[in-house]
CSV table of C-alpha atoms in Angstrom, one decimal:
chain,number,residue,atom,x,y,z
A,167,ASP,CA,0.1,0.0,-0.5
A,168,THR,CA,1.3,3.1,-1.0
A,169,ALA,CA,1.6,6.0,1.9
A,170,VAL,CA,2.0,8.9,-0.1
A,171,SER,CA,1.3,8.8,-3.8
A,172,GLN,CA,1.9,11.4,-6.8
A,173,THR,CA,1.1,11.4,-10.1
A,174,PRO,CA,2.5,12.2,-12.8
A,175,LYS,CA,6.4,10.9,-12.1
A,176,TYR,CA,7.8,12.6,-15.0
A,177,LEU,CA,6.5,15.7,-16.6
A,178,VAL,CA,8.0,17.0,-19.5
A,179,THR,CA,7.0,20.2,-21.2
A,180,GLN,CA,7.4,23.5,-23.7
A,181,MET,CA,8.2,27.1,-21.5
A,182,GLY,CA,4.9,28.5,-21.3
A,183,ASN,CA,2.5,25.7,-20.5
A,184,ASP,CA,0.5,25.2,-17.2
A,185,LYS,CA,0.6,22.0,-15.6
A,186,SER,CA,-0.6,20.0,-12.2
A,187,ILE,CA,0.7,17.2,-10.3
A,188,LYS,CA,-1.3,15.5,-7.9
A,189,CYS,CA,-0.9,14.3,-4.4
A,190,GLU,CA,-3.0,11.5,-2.2
A,191,GLN,CA,-1.9,10.3,1.3
A,192,ASN,CA,-3.7,7.4,2.9
A,193,LEU,CA,-2.0,7.7,6.0
A,194,GLY,CA,-5.1,9.8,7.8
A,195,HIS,CA,-2.7,12.7,8.4
A,196,ASP,CA,-4.1,16.1,9.1
A,197,THR,CA,-1.0,17.7,7.1
A,198,MET,CA,0.4,17.6,3.7
A,199,TYR,CA,3.5,19.4,2.0
A,200,TRP,CA,5.0,20.1,-0.9
A,201,TYR,CA,8.9,20.8,-1.6
A,202,LYS,CA,11.2,21.7,-4.6
A,203,GLN,CA,14.5,19.7,-4.8
A,204,ASP,CA,16.7,21.2,-7.5
A,205,SER,CA,19.6,20.1,-9.3
A,206,LYS,CA,22.0,20.7,-6.4
A,207,LYS,CA,19.5,18.5,-4.3
A,208,PHE,CA,18.6,21.0,-1.9
A,209,LEU,CA,15.0,20.4,-0.5
A,210,LYS,CA,13.1,23.3,0.4
A,211,ILE,CA,9.7,23.6,1.8
A,212,MET,CA,6.9,25.6,-0.8
A,213,PHE,CA,3.5,24.9,0.7
A,214,SER,CA,2.1,23.3,3.5
A,215,TYR,CA,-1.9,22.6,4.3
A,216,ASN,CA,-3.5,21.3,7.8
A,217,ASN,CA,-7.0,20.6,7.5
A,218,LYS,CA,-8.0,22.4,4.3
A,219,GLU,CA,-5.9,25.3,5.4
A,220,LEU,CA,-3.1,26.8,4.2
A,221,ILE,CA,-0.1,27.2,7.0
A,222,ILE,CA,2.8,27.8,5.2
A,223,ASN,CA,3.1,29.8,1.8
A,224,GLU,CA,7.1,30.6,1.3
A,225,THR,CA,8.5,32.6,-0.7
A,226,VAL,CA,7.1,31.2,-4.2
A,227,PRO,CA,6.2,32.9,-7.1
A,228,ASN,CA,2.5,33.7,-7.4
A,229,ARG,CA,1.9,31.2,-10.6
A,230,PHE,CA,2.5,28.1,-8.2
A,231,SER,CA,-1.4,27.5,-6.6
A,232,PRO,CA,-1.8,24.7,-4.1
A,233,LYS,CA,-4.9,23.0,-3.6
A,234,SER,CA,-6.2,21.1,-1.0
A,235,PRO,CA,-10.1,19.8,-1.7
A,236,ASP,CA,-9.8,17.4,1.3
A,237,LYS,CA,-6.9,16.5,4.1
A,238,ALA,CA,-6.1,13.5,2.1
A,239,HIS,CA,-5.1,15.5,-1.1
A,240,LEU,CA,-2.6,18.2,-2.1
A,241,ASN,CA,-2.4,19.6,-5.6
A,242,LEU,CA,0.1,22.1,-7.4
A,243,HIS,CA,-1.2,24.2,-10.2
A,244,ILE,CA,1.8,25.6,-12.2
A,245,ASN,CA,1.2,28.4,-14.7
A,246,SER,CA,3.3,29.9,-17.6
A,247,LEU,CA,6.1,27.2,-16.9
A,248,GLU,CA,10.0,28.8,-17.0
A,249,LEU,CA,13.1,26.7,-17.3
A,250,GLY,CA,14.2,27.3,-13.7
A,251,ASP,CA,10.9,25.8,-12.7
A,252,SER,CA,12.8,22.0,-13.9
A,253,ALA,CA,13.3,20.1,-10.8
A,254,VAL,CA,11.7,17.1,-8.3
A,255,TYR,CA,8.9,18.3,-6.3
A,256,PHE,CA,8.3,16.4,-3.1
A,257,CYS,CA,4.7,15.9,-1.8
A,258,ALA,CA,4.7,14.5,2.0
A,259,SER,CA,2.7,14.5,4.9
A,260,SER,CA,2.6,14.4,8.9
A,261,VAL,CA,0.3,13.6,11.7
A,262,GLY,CA,0.1,17.0,12.7
A,263,THR,CA,1.7,20.8,12.7
A,264,GLY,CA,4.3,20.4,15.4
A,265,GLN,CA,7.4,18.2,15.8
A,266,GLU,CA,5.8,14.9,13.4
A,267,THR,CA,7.8,13.2,11.2
A,268,GLN,CA,7.2,13.9,7.7
A,269,TYR,CA,6.5,11.3,5.3
A,270,PHE,CA,7.9,11.3,1.7
A,271,GLY,CA,6.1,10.7,-1.3
A,272,PRO,CA,8.1,9.2,-4.5
A,273,GLY,CA,8.6,12.6,-6.5
A,274,THR,CA,7.8,14.3,-9.5
A,275,ARG,CA,10.5,15.1,-11.8
A,276,LEU,CA,9.4,18.0,-13.8
A,277,LEU,CA,11.7,19.0,-17.1
A,278,VAL,CA,10.8,22.3,-19.0
A,279,LEU,CA,12.4,22.2,-22.2
S,184,GLN,CA,24.5,31.7,7.3
S,185,LYS,CA,22.3,28.7,6.2
S,186,GLU,CA,20.2,27.5,8.7
S,187,VAL,CA,20.8,23.8,8.6
S,188,GLU,CA,24.4,23.2,7.8
S,189,GLN,CA,25.9,20.0,6.6
S,190,ASN,CA,29.8,18.8,5.1
S,191,SER,CA,28.5,18.2,1.7
S,192,GLY,CA,31.1,14.9,1.1
S,193,PRO,CA,31.5,12.7,-0.6
S,194,LEU,CA,32.5,10.8,2.5
S,195,SER,CA,34.3,8.1,1.5
S,196,VAL,CA,33.9,4.8,4.3
S,197,PRO,CA,35.6,1.4,4.2
S,198,GLU,CA,32.6,-1.5,4.6
S,199,GLY,CA,32.6,-2.5,7.8
S,200,ALA,CA,34.1,1.2,9.3
S,201,ILE,CA,32.1,3.6,11.0
S,202,ALA,CA,30.5,6.5,9.1
S,203,SER,CA,30.4,10.1,11.1
S,204,LEU,CA,27.7,12.2,9.8
S,205,ASN,CA,27.8,16.6,11.6
S,206,CYS,CA,25.2,18.9,11.1
S,207,THR,CA,24.6,22.5,12.9
S,208,TYR,CA,21.7,24.6,12.9
S,209,SER,CA,20.9,28.3,13.8
S,210,ASP,CA,17.3,28.1,15.0
S,211,ARG,CA,18.0,27.8,18.9
S,212,GLY,CA,14.2,26.7,19.3
S,213,SER,CA,14.4,24.0,17.2
S,214,GLN,CA,12.9,21.0,18.8
S,215,SER,CA,13.2,18.1,16.2
S,216,PHE,CA,15.5,16.8,14.6
S,217,PHE,CA,15.3,14.1,11.7
S,218,TRP,CA,18.1,12.1,9.4
S,219,TYR,CA,16.4,11.0,6.2
S,220,ARG,CA,18.1,9.1,3.8
S,221,GLN,CA,18.1,9.8,-0.2
S,222,TYR,CA,19.2,7.5,-2.7
S,223,SER,CA,20.0,8.9,-6.5
S,224,GLY,CA,16.5,9.2,-7.9
S,225,LYS,CA,14.2,8.3,-5.2
S,226,SER,CA,12.7,10.3,-2.2
S,227,PRO,CA,13.6,11.1,1.3
S,228,GLU,CA,13.0,8.2,3.9
S,229,LEU,CA,13.2,8.6,7.6
S,230,ILE,CA,16.2,6.9,9.1
S,231,MET,CA,16.7,8.5,12.9
S,232,SER,CA,14.2,11.5,14.8
S,233,ILE,CA,15.5,12.6,18.3
S,234,TYR,CA,14.0,15.2,20.2
S,235,SER,CA,16.2,15.6,23.4
S,236,ASN,CA,19.7,16.1,24.5
S,237,GLY,CA,21.8,12.7,24.4
S,238,ASP,CA,22.2,9.8,22.0
S,239,LYS,CA,19.8,7.5,20.7
S,240,GLU,CA,19.9,4.2,18.9
S,241,ASP,CA,18.2,2.0,16.2
S,242,GLY,CA,20.2,-0.7,14.8
S,243,ARG,CA,23.0,0.1,13.3
S,244,PHE,CA,22.5,3.9,13.9
S,245,THR,CA,23.2,6.4,16.6
S,246,ALA,CA,21.9,9.5,16.8
S,247,GLN,CA,23.4,12.6,18.9
S,248,LEU,CA,21.5,15.9,20.0
S,249,ASN,CA,23.5,18.6,21.8
S,250,LYS,CA,21.0,21.7,21.9
S,251,ALA,CA,23.7,23.6,23.6
S,252,SER,CA,25.9,23.6,20.7
S,253,GLN,CA,23.2,23.6,18.3
S,254,TYR,CA,24.7,20.2,16.8
S,255,VAL,CA,23.2,16.8,15.5
S,256,SER,CA,25.1,14.0,14.0
S,257,LEU,CA,24.7,10.4,12.6
S,258,LEU,CA,27.3,7.3,13.5
S,259,ILE,CA,26.7,4.6,10.6
S,260,ARG,CA,28.1,1.6,12.5
S,261,ASP,CA,29.3,-1.2,10.3
S,262,SER,CA,28.8,0.3,7.1
S,263,GLN,CA,27.6,-1.5,4.3
S,264,PRO,CA,27.3,-0.8,0.6
S,265,SER,CA,23.6,-0.3,0.7
S,266,ASP,CA,24.4,2.7,3.1
S,267,SER,CA,25.9,4.6,0.2
S,268,ALA,CA,23.4,7.8,-0.1
S,269,THR,CA,22.8,11.3,0.5
S,270,TYR,CA,22.2,11.5,4.2
S,271,LEU,CA,19.6,14.8,4.7
S,272,CYS,CA,19.7,16.3,8.2
S,273,ALA,CA,16.6,18.2,8.7
S,274,VAL,CA,15.5,21.0,11.4
S,275,ASN,CA,11.7,21.4,12.3
S,276,GLY,CA,11.3,24.8,13.5
S,277,SER,CA,7.3,26.2,14.1
S,278,TRP,CA,4.3,25.1,12.3
S,279,GLY,CA,6.3,21.6,10.7
S,280,LYS,CA,8.6,23.5,9.0
S,281,LEU,CA,11.6,21.7,8.7
S,282,GLN,CA,14.8,23.2,7.2
S,283,PHE,CA,17.1,20.8,5.2
S,284,GLY,CA,20.5,20.9,5.1
S,285,ALA,CA,22.6,20.2,1.7
S,286,GLY,CA,22.8,16.8,2.4
S,287,THR,CA,25.8,14.7,2.8
S,288,GLN,CA,27.0,11.8,0.0
S,289,VAL,CA,28.2,9.0,1.9
S,290,VAL,CA,30.2,6.0,-0.5
S,291,VAL,CA,30.7,2.4,1.5
S,292,THR,CA,33.7,0.8,-0.4
S,293,PRO,CA,34.1,-2.6,-0.2
């Protein structure tokens, strides 16, 4: 059973396109996150939702818009894709918003040409 | 100054030896600390979590935390080729906001 799943695994697209990445967790967790890992492998938080409410919104271009239809799902929509958006995007989830362990999905590898 | 700092490596360790990984952090209010292992092309996988000063052991892994020195380390005993990966130190601030270090690449040589 996959705990945190993401679709698609790979995404190759042209500059200027709009794309979405979906994430689902079946762990019963209340909090979900989006992270970006760049080519230097540095992992940085982008957004976090707790029970469908946005609680962390880092300095991310407003071309990126997260949406949480329910606490088991968190999607990321990216408008007007740029070359610099190429990265691996990881979804994660945790029980709460405190100090608990975060569990990561398999990642979505986005390549913008 | 980066919030979480690690030596990037690579750290070359003979098979069977002890690998020692270090991490320092800048936020004195941090309460929870994690070590994740990431194989190439895979997602981060939790190895250890530690919340109190001192040592915590789990199998071949020992995490050490010293909040006064703002320092957390990971020891891998009896290193195996399967331990070759990048090890990410993560420190939790407020609202579950994990700050990651850049990772230390470990290479275990037979």
